[in-house]
Structure formats: structure tokens, C-alpha cells
Amino acid sequence: MRMNQNIRRQTGKCKKASALFAFWLLGLFAFVSCADLPHDAQRVDALPSIFPDYVGVTIPVGIAPLNFTMASGDVDAMDVTVKGAKGGELHANGTEADFDVSDWHELLAQNKGSELTFTVCEKKDGSWKQYQDFTVTVSPYALDEWGLTYRRIAPGYEVYSHMGLYQRDLSCFDETAIIENTQAPGMCVNCHTSDRTNPDRFVFHVRGEHGATMIQRDGVREWLKAKNELLGGSMVYPYWHPSGKYCAFSTNQTRQGFHITSPHHPSTLPPSTLPPSTLHPQPSTLHPSPLNQNRIEVFDQSSDIFVYNVETRETLRDSLIMTKDWSENVPVFSPDGRSLYFMTCLQKEYPQDYKGEQYNLCRIDFDPATGKFGTQVDTLFNAVAQGKSLTWPRPSYDGRYILFTLQDYGYFSIWHEESDQWLLDLQTGEARAVEEINSPRADSYHNWNVNSHWIVFTSRRGDGLYSRLYLASVDETGHFSKPFLLPQRHPRDYYDRTLYSFNTPDFTARRVEFDARTAGQEILSDERVKTK
């Protein structure tokens, strides 16, 4: 007879053999006398409805256990057995499926490239039901990174409240803060960006009274002056050159406005529920719903892009990417470092022409040896011709694809319900909507892992209000697996009680080492490095 996994978890913490044996006997007795195992279960011709929805997903070896509950939440007990096609078996019994981390990892390693079969039984009103089995595929593609980095932020428009940059060990459920704004009260910290998931080189931006752009290389930090008169704005949306010598930025004059009503569902969003706005944007007409409308619009009065030489502290600019009539935004380097991709939009009068803010994807040559740009700008994807706007381009590190988000207008996709993920094949020039990962809600910020077989992205598909993190695999043909929600030890409690949104996620090869306390003092000191 297999021991209940929750009992095993408790006995596994014992250090002495005698104590372990005694606890094992106690646990076995408790299991035999108290465990509520299925009996006379009625077979149900349907898959179980579970939260999170892990039915049919693909996962990497080493990922944290896919703990789950019944979606209804109204059950007396549940019983789950997991069997590997290549061998191995796990069992969980209680009010949720809570698997032992070590045993879970052993099962996944044993079944790499194969399948796990889940048998789920549910007890409700004193009777047991057994649902159809479902499978989870253990991918042959490794997830080479240690974990994720991301920002967690509470809903808000003007006050930053408690927020910060965090990192999560993907093999278990441990989350730690890289830096929180408690180190520098009232500040906004955002856009943590590493060099190809390398935690030894990363950058983030601080907004507020003590604004700055922080660059850390091999444990040495520099705090750059946030606003540069020559650039006309702050250094935001960074992306590293593969050499580590350069970092591309955009410089933006960002504003926000609020939709005051909806012509389709005026009763769902009364004007009194929104903060007042002096920008007076026009009401949204894009697929409003009671849960989440396009209630806010973020736009730029102007934006340009440039490259920063982190060794010489020089800003490298060019008239082709810093134009008067066009807004250039969100630059990213190609994996070989020879191209700079970016978004560009014909400048409009904002906020009245906010629906005319539509971006295309462009590229320009870049010479890493000299820091010089090419002599022409090429359009890679003409979103405007489709009546759409492109945002957040991210090239796969193998140089094959660019993953981007497409929406009706603007570039702040997290506020657009209609935003979807698209994939551009750089070998064929063809682009397609990635229907296998898209949802009716806002799907936005994404990044690749270093072997280009996994992505992480944000989505509001859960409740329409909070952005959560999802992972999906990518095969050799560019097909994506069904996304799965970032696992948590107790997923129902975590996602119901955590009133924070996740954004700008990325993979990290190792744990980020950062002295947050000293960094907070440095932020408040206002000692800044000026760029040339």
C-alpha cells in the first residue's frame, strides 16, 4: 500500500533514523485509519474540471509539482493517482492534489519525452466520482534556466503602493524579492532586464522623485541619471546586445488617459468608478465586457530609441531612429547582434487621435565593432496595413522567430483585451496568430528561454482583471503547446488571495544576487552617472 503523499511530506523532514521510523509508523497508522480513499466510485464520462487547468499541458523536467484542486472548490475530498508511461507512480489524497517535490522530480526525470496519466476521483455529498483520465506530456526539451524574474504590482494608476521585482525558483515554490519599493518608499521599480537570462548583467529603471536607471555588471552597480536633456526623456524598455557591451533603450514621454464610458455596455462601467482624467480620451468601442474593458489607455507624446555603450557611457544615436514625425519604441537586438529591431508609429495628436497610434515592426543594421547604424530602415511586419498595432517584439535566441503582440491600437497591450500573440518566421517572412496560446483576454509581455523551446508570458484569461504568468513549449516546427499557469503550492489560496498582477517576466539562468538594502540607500542618495 502506498503512503499518502501529505503524510510522506511530514515524515521526510525527520533527520534521525529512529525518529523517521517512529513517524513512519505513526503516519502509516494515520493513513490506514483516517485516509478517505475512493470506494464504489461512479464513473463519469468527462474530464475533471480542475484549477489550474493542467489537462493536456506540456511541462519540462524539473518544474515544480502541478498541484491542483477541483475547480468548483466545493468537495469533501479528492484522490489523485499519477502514473508514468515509462514507470513511476504518485498518489495524493485530501482536499487538493499536493505532491512531494522530490518524488515529483523523480517521476518527471524518469518519463522525459513521455506522458503522465492522471486519475482523479472526487468525493461530494458522501459519494465518490471517478473522471476520465487525462495526460500531461513531459517535454524532451530541457528548461535550462533556474527560474523566473518578474514584477508584481497592485492595481493602481498614480500611487505605486507596495510593489517590487521578484525571482522564483521554478523547481519548487520559493519566491524572493530582488528589490521592493520599501527600500526606497514611493518609488516605482520596473523593467528588470538581464543579458540573455544571465543574472550577472541586468538593468532596471526607477521612477519617481529619485528616478534612475540602474545597470549592474558582475556585481558592480551604476545609477544613471534618469532623464537626459539631449534624449528628451528617460531610459526605458532596455534590451542587451549579446556582447554585453551595449544596451538599447527607448526614451518616452508617456501619458495615460481613462475611458469614461462604453457605448456597448454603459451600465458596466459608470463614470463615477474611474479616477478623473484631464486628458479626456474618447470612449472605447473594442469588445467591452462586464469583467474587464479597455478602461485605460497609455500612449506616448513622443518616443525615440538609442543604444548605450555601457563601457564608455556613451549614448549612440542616429537620425534614422530618432525622427521628428515618427515614434520609435521598444528596441531589441537580433541574437547575432548585427540588427536592431524596433517598433515605429507615425506621430499623432494625443489623446484625441489615440486610436491612430499604430506601430509596425522595423529593423536597421548595427555594427558591434564601431557602434554605427545602417543607412536604411526596413519594415519586417506591416501591422498598420491590417488596421492593427504591433508591440513587444522578442526574437528567439536561435534567430528563427520574432514573437510579438498584435492589438487594435496603441502599444500597452496589458490594457487591451483584444491583444494576441503572433509569431514571425524570419526564414520565410510569414507571420501567424499563435491560436494555440491565445485567449479572449489580454495576452501580452513574453520572453524566450535560451534554447528557444520555452516562453513565459502574461495573460488575464483567468478572471479578466489580474495578469498571471503562463509557460508554454515550442517545438521544431514553431508549434506551441497548451499554456500552463505558473504552479503554486496551494494554487487556489495563492491566486484567490494575492491581489497583485505579474508583468515583464523573463527567465534567469541562476538566482539574481543583489544587495537591495544598499541599493535603496543609493537610490535615495541621488548620486548619478551622467551619460555622454
XYZ file of C-alpha atoms in Angstrom:
532
model
C 0.000 0.000 0.000
C 1.344 3.444 -0.926
C 1.534 6.065 1.799
C -0.442 9.259 1.455
C 1.827 11.976 -0.035
C 0.899 14.552 2.605
C 1.987 12.123 5.324
C 5.217 11.368 3.433
C 5.964 15.079 3.264
C 5.809 15.368 7.059
C 7.939 12.280 7.725
C 10.502 13.383 5.146
C 11.549 16.257 7.403
C 12.893 13.992 10.128
C 16.662 13.754 10.465
C 17.283 10.827 12.787
C 16.600 7.267 11.674
C 14.746 6.358 14.862
C 12.523 9.402 14.625
C 11.918 8.685 10.959
C 10.849 5.100 11.749
C 8.546 6.234 14.544
C 6.974 8.898 12.389
C 6.614 6.387 9.539
C 4.670 4.020 11.820
C 2.542 6.898 13.070
C 1.927 8.094 9.521
C 1.058 4.590 8.324
C -1.408 4.176 11.171
C -2.981 7.551 10.398
C -3.144 6.681 6.709
C -4.873 3.347 7.292
C -7.310 4.666 9.883
C -8.085 8.150 8.564
C -7.427 8.385 4.824
C -10.609 8.846 2.808
C -9.987 6.583 -0.190
C -12.378 6.147 -3.129
C -14.846 3.260 -2.944
C -17.804 2.403 -5.155
C -16.863 5.381 -7.327
C -19.322 6.292 -10.081
C -17.601 6.596 -13.474
C -18.100 9.976 -15.165
C -17.760 10.280 -18.937
C -15.986 13.648 -18.764
C -12.618 15.096 -17.927
C -12.277 16.579 -14.430
C -12.686 20.329 -14.088
C -9.589 21.334 -12.131
C -7.833 24.546 -11.110
C -5.381 25.327 -12.523
C -6.312 23.694 -15.807
C -3.375 21.337 -16.350
C -5.277 18.908 -18.588
C -3.196 18.142 -21.680
C -0.343 20.564 -20.982
C 3.348 20.014 -21.733
C 5.876 20.609 -18.955
C 9.675 20.484 -18.613
C 11.642 18.138 -16.399
C 12.450 19.951 -13.168
C 9.326 22.094 -12.978
C 7.583 22.429 -9.604
C 4.704 19.999 -8.942
C 1.431 20.686 -10.736
C -0.641 20.897 -7.563
C -4.330 21.484 -8.211
C -7.829 21.479 -6.737
C -11.266 20.838 -8.154
C -12.455 23.977 -9.963
C -15.722 24.104 -8.026
C -13.896 24.164 -4.702
C -16.938 22.534 -3.123
C -15.777 18.972 -2.447
C -15.376 16.765 0.600
C -12.191 15.146 -0.674
C -10.254 14.280 -3.802
C -7.930 11.423 -4.671
C -5.321 11.606 -7.450
C -3.011 8.944 -8.855
C -0.274 9.826 -11.360
C 1.389 7.073 -13.413
C 4.315 7.486 -15.774
C 4.303 5.739 -19.153
C 7.932 4.728 -18.509
C 7.276 3.832 -14.875
C 6.803 5.503 -11.516
C 3.684 6.434 -9.614
C 2.496 9.145 -7.198
C -0.580 9.409 -5.024
C -2.252 12.360 -3.280
C -5.356 12.370 -1.114
C -7.058 15.267 0.640
C -8.778 18.495 -0.344
C -6.170 19.170 -3.050
C -3.517 17.333 -5.051
C -0.326 18.264 -3.189
C 2.670 16.276 -4.454
C 6.029 15.804 -2.779
C 8.621 17.902 -4.636
C 11.418 15.288 -4.693
C 9.139 12.433 -5.750
C 7.611 14.625 -8.440
C 11.025 15.462 -9.886
C 11.995 11.784 -9.927
C 8.807 10.902 -11.795
C 9.387 13.613 -14.412
C 13.030 12.638 -14.952
C 12.006 9.006 -15.407
C 9.370 9.983 -18.000
C 11.162 12.671 -20.031
C 9.759 12.686 -23.567
C 6.776 10.581 -22.487
C 3.443 11.048 -20.682
C 1.971 11.092 -17.208
C -1.584 9.796 -16.731
C -3.715 11.408 -14.007
C -6.657 9.582 -12.444
C -8.866 11.966 -10.466
C -11.619 10.966 -8.047
C -13.867 13.464 -6.291
C -15.995 12.969 -3.164
C -19.030 15.200 -2.801
C -22.076 14.803 -0.572
C -20.677 11.488 0.647
C -20.322 9.881 -2.799
C -17.263 9.322 -4.981
C -16.953 10.014 -8.699
C -14.092 8.960 -10.963
C -13.460 11.113 -14.038
C -11.823 10.260 -17.318
C -8.055 10.068 -17.113
C -6.058 12.951 -18.584
C -2.434 13.144 -19.644
C 0.418 15.609 -19.215
C 3.393 15.435 -21.576
C 6.922 15.661 -20.163
C 8.797 17.547 -22.864
C 12.056 16.290 -24.359
C 13.183 19.936 -24.433
C 15.022 20.986 -21.313
C 14.283 24.159 -19.414
C 17.848 25.282 -18.860
C 17.037 28.211 -16.596
C 16.909 28.220 -12.801
C 13.814 30.355 -12.588
C 11.880 33.475 -13.488
C 12.112 37.179 -12.719
C 9.094 39.471 -12.855
C 7.426 42.486 -11.340
C 4.416 42.170 -9.052
C 2.288 45.262 -8.709
C -1.063 46.049 -7.110
C -3.793 47.649 -9.252
C -3.416 51.394 -9.408
C -2.875 54.375 -11.655
C -0.981 57.085 -9.762
C 0.199 55.617 -6.441
C 2.724 52.777 -6.620
C 1.777 51.209 -3.266
C 3.762 48.076 -2.356
C 5.489 46.589 -5.398
C 8.810 45.186 -6.465
C 10.938 42.913 -8.614
C 10.948 39.232 -7.630
C 12.523 35.931 -8.598
C 11.045 32.458 -8.446
C 12.773 29.082 -8.328
C 10.937 27.053 -10.984
C 11.887 23.722 -9.407
C 9.854 24.492 -6.300
C 7.661 27.291 -4.943
C 10.269 29.614 -3.432
C 9.904 33.299 -4.295
C 12.279 36.023 -3.072
C 12.440 39.758 -3.654
C 15.221 41.254 -5.763
C 14.207 44.729 -4.654
C 10.973 46.238 -3.304
C 9.977 49.863 -3.126
C 10.074 49.601 0.652
C 13.838 50.094 0.194
C 13.026 53.474 -1.397
C 9.478 54.415 -0.353
C 7.243 55.862 -3.031
C 9.411 54.640 -5.891
C 8.360 52.509 -8.850
C 10.848 49.819 -9.908
C 10.290 48.147 -13.259
C 11.653 46.537 -16.417
C 14.217 44.178 -14.888
C 16.106 43.007 -17.987
C 19.025 40.587 -17.989
C 21.513 39.805 -20.740
C 20.121 36.617 -22.331
C 18.904 35.338 -18.915
C 22.371 35.985 -17.417
C 21.843 37.381 -13.882
C 25.390 38.804 -13.787
C 24.327 41.620 -16.140
C 20.967 43.296 -15.743
C 19.272 46.662 -15.736
C 16.109 48.161 -14.258
C 14.533 51.580 -14.037
C 13.374 53.572 -11.019
C 10.613 56.131 -11.441
C 9.692 58.866 -9.018
C 11.421 61.665 -7.143
C 14.726 59.756 -7.081
C 14.469 58.320 -10.581
C 17.430 56.480 -12.102
C 18.447 53.711 -14.463
C 20.469 51.024 -12.693
C 22.982 48.854 -14.573
C 24.726 46.036 -12.714
C 27.595 44.084 -14.275
C 29.390 41.370 -12.319
C 28.245 42.817 -9.009
C 29.183 46.436 -9.805
C 26.304 48.919 -9.981
C 25.928 52.253 -11.751
C 22.988 54.583 -11.291
C 22.499 56.597 -14.455
C 20.745 59.930 -14.500
C 17.169 59.036 -15.351
C 16.421 61.959 -17.628
C 18.801 63.267 -20.222
C 18.054 66.620 -21.842
C 19.688 65.508 -25.096
C 17.482 62.407 -25.230
C 14.294 64.203 -24.224
C 13.169 61.601 -21.700
C 14.048 58.639 -19.502
C 15.926 55.450 -20.418
C 13.263 52.725 -20.544
C 12.452 49.380 -22.255
C 16.063 48.111 -22.231
C 17.465 45.182 -24.231
C 21.047 43.898 -24.096
C 23.364 43.307 -27.013
C 24.667 39.692 -26.988
C 28.224 41.002 -26.476
C 27.212 42.676 -23.211
C 28.893 45.866 -24.416
C 25.700 47.665 -25.430
C 22.176 48.068 -24.165
C 19.374 49.506 -26.317
C 16.773 51.808 -24.766
C 13.815 53.897 -25.763
C 13.171 57.348 -24.380
C 9.489 58.126 -23.906
C 7.151 60.918 -22.893
C 4.401 58.651 -21.562
C 0.870 59.717 -20.641
C -2.269 57.875 -19.598
C -5.972 58.600 -20.020
C -9.177 56.906 -18.940
C -12.194 55.827 -20.970
C -15.177 57.367 -19.232
C -17.937 55.201 -20.737
C -18.657 52.363 -23.135
C -21.331 52.600 -25.837
C -21.909 48.824 -25.744
C -22.272 48.301 -22.001
C -22.645 51.732 -20.364
C -24.000 50.253 -17.154
C -20.937 48.089 -16.539
C -18.524 50.967 -16.115
C -20.200 54.040 -14.639
C -18.104 57.194 -14.847
C -18.021 57.523 -11.070
C -15.942 54.354 -10.751
C -12.977 55.816 -12.637
C -10.385 58.308 -11.457
C -10.815 61.754 -13.004
C -8.734 62.498 -16.107
C -7.638 65.797 -17.585
C -6.833 64.121 -20.893
C -10.456 63.451 -21.962
C -9.882 60.449 -24.227
C -12.741 59.162 -26.360
C -14.709 56.109 -25.149
C -13.596 52.640 -26.143
C -15.571 50.571 -28.656
C -13.441 47.407 -28.502
C -15.327 44.321 -27.338
C -16.197 45.566 -23.841
C -17.276 43.030 -21.233
C -18.512 43.253 -17.647
C -15.255 41.788 -16.293
C -12.648 43.906 -17.989
C -12.860 46.698 -20.506
C -10.166 48.758 -22.156
C -10.628 51.227 -19.369
C -7.275 52.966 -19.586
C -5.042 53.970 -22.475
C -1.300 54.547 -22.224
C 0.349 56.465 -25.062
C 3.487 58.452 -25.794
C 3.583 62.121 -26.664
C 6.912 61.205 -28.285
C 9.478 58.412 -28.239
C 12.866 57.599 -29.772
C 15.400 54.788 -29.469
C 19.161 54.741 -28.987
C 21.977 52.423 -27.921
C 24.041 52.893 -24.764
C 27.682 51.782 -24.588
C 27.993 50.515 -21.020
C 31.800 50.590 -21.155
C 32.278 54.169 -22.377
C 28.954 55.547 -21.002
C 28.146 56.973 -24.416
C 24.704 57.161 -25.999
C 24.794 56.172 -29.663
C 22.138 57.983 -31.668
C 21.138 58.214 -35.320
C 18.660 60.362 -37.237
C 17.064 57.259 -38.780
C 15.888 56.017 -35.386
C 15.283 59.386 -33.715
C 12.888 61.149 -36.063
C 10.563 64.066 -35.519
C 7.435 62.718 -37.202
C 7.701 59.095 -36.103
C 7.701 57.458 -32.673
C 10.345 54.735 -32.425
C 9.901 52.404 -29.466
C 10.888 49.127 -27.701
C 14.251 48.257 -29.382
C 15.694 44.707 -29.323
C 18.892 43.288 -30.776
C 18.999 40.246 -33.021
C 20.746 37.199 -31.498
C 23.805 37.746 -33.730
C 23.996 41.409 -32.675
C 24.008 42.648 -36.288
C 20.457 44.039 -36.373
C 18.332 46.278 -34.186
C 14.589 45.600 -34.308
C 12.111 48.207 -33.117
C 8.538 49.487 -33.404
C 7.664 52.681 -35.242
C 4.467 54.726 -35.438
C 3.503 57.881 -37.318
C 3.112 60.569 -34.667
C -0.477 61.718 -33.987
C -2.177 64.302 -31.809
C -2.841 62.624 -28.483
C -5.117 61.941 -26.753
C -7.750 62.765 -29.380
C -6.137 60.529 -32.038
C -5.265 57.704 -29.677
C -6.761 55.082 -31.998
C -4.312 56.213 -34.670
C -1.325 55.120 -32.574
C -0.421 52.015 -34.595
C 3.059 50.506 -34.796
C 4.919 48.462 -37.407
C 7.967 46.244 -36.857
C 11.204 47.548 -38.436
C 14.917 46.792 -38.430
C 18.198 48.593 -39.046
C 21.734 47.237 -39.356
C 24.098 47.621 -36.398
C 27.869 47.164 -36.406
C 29.049 45.995 -32.942
C 32.690 46.813 -33.755
C 32.073 50.509 -34.458
C 28.697 51.137 -32.827
C 27.382 52.540 -36.109
C 23.939 52.036 -37.600
C 22.985 51.126 -41.174
C 21.794 53.566 -43.822
C 18.201 52.381 -44.223
C 15.255 51.137 -42.186
C 13.331 48.071 -43.401
C 9.762 47.127 -42.451
C 9.503 43.487 -41.350
C 5.798 43.377 -40.479
C 3.253 45.949 -41.634
C 0.613 45.822 -38.923
C -0.864 49.205 -39.906
C -1.866 47.809 -43.304
C -4.035 45.315 -41.387
C -5.551 48.048 -39.249
C -3.568 46.789 -36.260
C -0.693 47.792 -33.991
C 2.350 45.694 -33.102
C 4.096 45.721 -29.745
C 6.696 43.918 -27.614
C 8.812 42.174 -30.295
C 11.066 39.483 -28.834
C 13.414 37.432 -31.081
C 14.066 33.797 -30.204
C 17.702 33.284 -29.252
C 18.217 30.802 -32.076
C 17.414 33.595 -34.578
C 14.435 31.781 -36.123
C 11.419 33.751 -34.891
C 10.155 37.026 -33.517
C 7.254 36.718 -31.095
C 5.149 39.868 -30.824
C 1.755 41.088 -29.650
C -0.895 42.429 -32.021
C -3.770 44.671 -30.980
C -6.112 47.250 -32.471
C -4.085 50.325 -31.493
C -1.510 51.567 -29.005
C 1.323 49.503 -27.554
C 0.437 48.993 -23.880
C -1.043 45.556 -24.544
C -1.753 44.692 -20.917
C -4.758 47.077 -21.110
C -6.122 45.692 -24.385
C -8.452 42.708 -24.199
C -8.044 42.014 -27.906
C -4.238 41.703 -27.727
C -2.946 38.373 -29.070
C 0.422 36.702 -29.562
C 1.802 36.455 -33.127
C 4.859 34.661 -34.479
C 7.019 35.928 -37.353
C 9.181 33.312 -39.077
C 12.373 35.147 -40.089
C 13.281 32.387 -42.575
C 10.038 32.511 -44.556
C 8.794 36.007 -43.697
C 5.392 34.563 -42.787
C 3.518 35.607 -39.653
C 0.592 33.933 -37.919
C -1.581 34.333 -34.868
C -0.488 31.777 -32.271
C -4.002 30.441 -31.720
C -2.755 27.584 -29.542
C -1.767 30.012 -26.762
C -4.102 32.994 -27.329
C -7.232 33.681 -25.284
C -10.205 36.103 -25.379
C -8.458 38.187 -22.700
C -5.297 40.276 -22.828
C -2.204 38.227 -23.673
C 0.945 40.293 -23.505
C 4.512 40.543 -22.162
C 6.542 37.499 -23.219
C 10.140 36.275 -23.314
C 12.060 33.238 -24.563
C 14.391 30.918 -22.703
C 17.923 30.488 -24.057
C 17.310 27.273 -26.028
C 14.234 28.870 -27.661
C 11.934 25.977 -26.730
C 10.024 27.704 -23.900
C 8.278 31.015 -23.446
C 6.761 32.797 -20.469
C 4.026 35.386 -20.946
C 1.306 37.236 -19.070
C -2.418 36.749 -19.557
C -5.661 37.899 -17.966
C -7.522 34.809 -19.135
C -8.178 33.737 -15.559
C -10.505 36.465 -14.294
C -10.082 39.334 -16.760
C -8.611 41.558 -14.046
C -5.193 40.280 -12.943
C -2.329 39.296 -15.229
C -0.806 35.915 -14.338
C 2.233 34.052 -15.660
C 1.885 31.187 -18.136
C 4.509 28.936 -19.721
C 4.395 27.025 -22.998
C 6.815 24.947 -25.048
C 7.758 25.456 -28.698
C 8.653 22.521 -30.939
C 10.901 22.340 -34.003
C 8.067 23.427 -36.324
C 7.152 26.521 -34.319
C 4.029 24.974 -32.770
C 3.256 25.929 -29.170
C 1.846 23.616 -26.514
C -1.160 24.456 -24.353
C -0.009 27.074 -21.812
C 0.019 26.242 -18.123
C -0.323 28.587 -15.164
C 2.800 29.061 -13.029
C 2.491 26.309 -10.360
C 1.944 27.252 -6.734
C 1.982 25.032 -3.627
C -1.656 25.857 -2.822
C -2.909 27.354 -6.104
C -6.464 28.169 -5.027
C -5.377 30.083 -1.961
C -2.490 31.780 -3.746
C -4.344 33.092 -6.778
C -7.537 33.977 -4.905
C -5.767 35.898 -2.158
C -2.857 37.525 -3.994
C -4.119 40.874 -5.262
C -1.115 41.556 -7.492
C -0.557 41.458 -11.218
C 2.572 39.972 -12.765
C 4.308 41.675 -15.683
C 7.550 41.841 -17.705
C 8.553 38.239 -16.872
C 11.821 36.715 -18.050
C 13.877 33.600 -17.427
C 17.035 33.705 -15.341
C 19.843 31.144 -15.577
C 20.651 31.455 -11.876
C 19.481 33.299 -8.802
C 19.930 37.076 -9.064
C 22.401 38.351 -6.464
C 21.508 41.895 -5.462
C 22.047 43.933 -2.285
C 18.629 45.558 -2.062
C 19.275 47.402 1.216
C 22.390 49.141 -0.080
C 20.676 49.779 -3.402
C 17.843 51.557 -1.588
C 20.338 53.860 0.097
C 21.976 54.547 -3.268
C 18.614 55.438 -4.814
C 17.881 57.954 -2.075
C 21.383 59.451 -2.297
C 20.684 60.848 -5.788
C 24.306 60.200 -6.826
C 24.025 59.616 -10.555
C 26.322 58.953 -13.507
C 25.831 61.265 -16.467
C 25.878 59.796 -19.946
C 27.867 61.299 -22.808
